[in-house]
Amino acid sequence: MYREIFERYKSIFPKFPAVRRPQVGSVIKTIRIDKGIRQMDFAKTVKIKEPTLKNIENDHQQATTVENLNKCAKALGVSIETLILMGREWDQANYF
């Protein structure tokens, strides 16, 4: 699911770990809340079902596809790379 993104970052950052996936759901949720957007409204904006958005924000792997992340990132006005880097930065297991 994140293979394309990992490959891109591995070419730039050779030590970019592929074992843990970035926790981008909490980043999406935080940005959405900071912008004052309700979850139900955001789900309509990005054209995904509200339960799917809940799963994304809870970092459930099946819902967190590259396509869904792109939709969320675009609607929030950030790049998918920003979401991933912020998710890695906020991860408690971050060792960068």
PDB file of C-alpha atoms in Angstrom:
ATOM      1  CA  MET A   1       0.000   0.000   0.000  1.00  0.00           C
ATOM      2  CA  TYR A   2       2.768   2.424   0.905  1.00  0.00           C
ATOM      3  CA  ARG A   3       5.263   0.735  -1.413  1.00  0.00           C
ATOM      4  CA  GLU A   4       5.382   3.623  -3.931  1.00  0.00           C
ATOM      5  CA  ILE A   5       5.951   6.147  -1.185  1.00  0.00           C
ATOM      6  CA  PHE A   6       8.574   4.021   0.555  1.00  0.00           C
ATOM      7  CA  GLU A   7      10.439   3.521  -2.698  1.00  0.00           C
ATOM      8  CA  ARG A   8      10.469   7.262  -3.348  1.00  0.00           C
ATOM      9  CA  TYR A   9      11.776   8.010   0.142  1.00  0.00           C
ATOM     10  CA  LYS A  10      14.308   5.182   0.062  1.00  0.00           C
ATOM     11  CA  SER A  11      15.892   6.785  -2.999  1.00  0.00           C
ATOM     12  CA  ILE A  12      16.140  10.130  -1.167  1.00  0.00           C
ATOM     13  CA  PHE A  13      16.760   8.805   2.359  1.00  0.00           C
ATOM     14  CA  PRO A  14      18.563   5.437   2.121  1.00  0.00           C
ATOM     15  CA  LYS A  15      17.946   4.688   5.815  1.00  0.00           C
ATOM     16  CA  PHE A  16      14.192   5.322   5.589  1.00  0.00           C
ATOM     17  CA  PRO A  17      12.690   2.307   7.408  1.00  0.00           C
ATOM     18  CA  ALA A  18      10.084   0.218   5.615  1.00  0.00           C
ATOM     19  CA  VAL A  19       9.121  -1.868   8.617  1.00  0.00           C
ATOM     20  CA  ARG A  20       6.827   0.592  10.414  1.00  0.00           C
ATOM     21  CA  ARG A  21       4.244   2.433   8.422  1.00  0.00           C
ATOM     22  CA  PRO A  22       3.703   6.126   9.134  1.00  0.00           C
ATOM     23  CA  GLN A  23       0.850   7.000  11.463  1.00  0.00           C
ATOM     24  CA  VAL A  24      -0.800   9.494   9.129  1.00  0.00           C
ATOM     25  CA  GLY A  25      -4.362   9.078  10.431  1.00  0.00           C
ATOM     26  CA  SER A  26      -3.688  11.081  13.556  1.00  0.00           C
ATOM     27  CA  VAL A  27      -2.092  13.789  11.424  1.00  0.00           C
ATOM     28  CA  ILE A  28      -5.153  13.950   9.163  1.00  0.00           C
ATOM     29  CA  LYS A  29      -7.441  14.120  12.189  1.00  0.00           C
ATOM     30  CA  THR A  30      -5.384  16.838  13.885  1.00  0.00           C
ATOM     31  CA  ILE A  31      -5.211  19.030  10.769  1.00  0.00           C
ATOM     32  CA  ARG A  32      -8.921  18.505  10.111  1.00  0.00           C
ATOM     33  CA  ILE A  33      -9.836  19.485  13.676  1.00  0.00           C
ATOM     34  CA  ASP A  34      -7.451  22.482  13.614  1.00  0.00           C
ATOM     35  CA  LYS A  35      -9.261  23.701  10.503  1.00  0.00           C
ATOM     36  CA  GLY A  36     -12.612  23.271  12.257  1.00  0.00           C
ATOM     37  CA  ILE A  37     -13.930  20.659   9.845  1.00  0.00           C
ATOM     38  CA  ARG A  38     -16.332  18.064  11.173  1.00  0.00           C
ATOM     39  CA  GLN A  39     -15.585  14.459  10.308  1.00  0.00           C
ATOM     40  CA  MET A  40     -18.897  13.981   8.504  1.00  0.00           C
ATOM     41  CA  ASP A  41     -18.320  17.096   6.383  1.00  0.00           C
ATOM     42  CA  PHE A  42     -14.746  16.110   5.580  1.00  0.00           C
ATOM     43  CA  ALA A  43     -15.857  12.626   4.491  1.00  0.00           C
ATOM     44  CA  LYS A  44     -18.307  14.236   2.051  1.00  0.00           C
ATOM     45  CA  THR A  45     -15.620  16.612   0.778  1.00  0.00           C
ATOM     46  CA  VAL A  46     -13.159  13.818   0.019  1.00  0.00           C
ATOM     47  CA  LYS A  47     -15.965  11.562  -1.252  1.00  0.00           C
ATOM     48  CA  ILE A  48     -15.372   8.630   1.052  1.00  0.00           C
ATOM     49  CA  LYS A  49     -17.732   7.045   3.538  1.00  0.00           C
ATOM     50  CA  GLU A  50     -17.602   8.338   7.099  1.00  0.00           C
ATOM     51  CA  PRO A  51     -16.710   4.897   8.559  1.00  0.00           C
ATOM     52  CA  THR A  52     -13.795   4.727   6.104  1.00  0.00           C
ATOM     53  CA  LEU A  53     -12.577   8.133   7.273  1.00  0.00           C
ATOM     54  CA  LYS A  54     -12.858   6.966  10.890  1.00  0.00           C
ATOM     55  CA  ASN A  55     -10.730   3.943  10.015  1.00  0.00           C
ATOM     56  CA  ILE A  56      -8.166   6.148   8.275  1.00  0.00           C
ATOM     57  CA  GLU A  57      -7.956   8.476  11.257  1.00  0.00           C
ATOM     58  CA  ASN A  58      -7.491   5.427  13.504  1.00  0.00           C
ATOM     59  CA  ASP A  59      -4.698   4.179  11.185  1.00  0.00           C
ATOM     60  CA  HIS A  60      -6.451   0.976  10.164  1.00  0.00           C
ATOM     61  CA  GLN A  61      -4.358  -0.381   7.350  1.00  0.00           C
ATOM     62  CA  GLN A  62      -7.079  -1.549   4.959  1.00  0.00           C
ATOM     63  CA  ALA A  63      -8.715   1.886   4.761  1.00  0.00           C
ATOM     64  CA  THR A  64      -5.453   3.810   4.550  1.00  0.00           C
ATOM     65  CA  THR A  65      -4.763   3.465   0.844  1.00  0.00           C
ATOM     66  CA  VAL A  66      -2.571   5.798  -1.180  1.00  0.00           C
ATOM     67  CA  GLU A  67      -5.668   6.961  -3.053  1.00  0.00           C
ATOM     68  CA  ASN A  68      -7.503   7.848   0.175  1.00  0.00           C
ATOM     69  CA  LEU A  69      -4.426   9.592   1.556  1.00  0.00           C
ATOM     70  CA  ASN A  70      -4.133  11.649  -1.629  1.00  0.00           C
ATOM     71  CA  LYS A  71      -7.791  12.699  -1.336  1.00  0.00           C
ATOM     72  CA  CYS A  72      -7.357  13.709   2.300  1.00  0.00           C
ATOM     73  CA  ALA A  73      -4.082  15.528   1.716  1.00  0.00           C
ATOM     74  CA  LYS A  74      -5.505  17.513  -1.187  1.00  0.00           C
ATOM     75  CA  ALA A  75      -8.616  18.491   0.776  1.00  0.00           C
ATOM     76  CA  LEU A  76      -6.464  19.610   3.723  1.00  0.00           C
ATOM     77  CA  GLY A  77      -4.144  21.628   1.486  1.00  0.00           C
ATOM     78  CA  VAL A  78      -1.009  19.606   2.271  1.00  0.00           C
ATOM     79  CA  SER A  79       1.040  17.102   0.317  1.00  0.00           C
ATOM     80  CA  ILE A  80       0.934  13.398   1.018  1.00  0.00           C
ATOM     81  CA  GLU A  81       4.657  13.626   1.755  1.00  0.00           C
ATOM     82  CA  THR A  82       3.919  16.165   4.500  1.00  0.00           C
ATOM     83  CA  LEU A  83       1.346  13.824   6.041  1.00  0.00           C
ATOM     84  CA  ILE A  84       3.825  10.965   6.021  1.00  0.00           C
ATOM     85  CA  LEU A  85       6.708  12.969   7.428  1.00  0.00           C
ATOM     86  CA  MET A  86       4.508  14.408  10.175  1.00  0.00           C
ATOM     87  CA  GLY A  87       3.213  10.921  10.936  1.00  0.00           C
ATOM     88  CA  ARG A  88       6.770   9.640  11.283  1.00  0.00           C
ATOM     89  CA  GLU A  89       7.737  12.636  13.404  1.00  0.00           C
ATOM     90  CA  TRP A  90       4.830  12.086  15.813  1.00  0.00           C
ATOM     91  CA  ASP A  91       5.428   8.333  16.033  1.00  0.00           C
ATOM     92  CA  GLN A  92       6.650   7.364  19.506  1.00  0.00           C
ATOM     93  CA  ALA A  93       8.980   4.823  17.954  1.00  0.00           C
ATOM     94  CA  ASN A  94      10.601   7.503  15.776  1.00  0.00           C
ATOM     95  CA  TYR A  95      14.340   7.240  15.868  1.00  0.00           C
ATOM     96  CA  PHE A  96      15.290   9.818  13.256  1.00  0.00           C
TER      97      PHE A  96
END
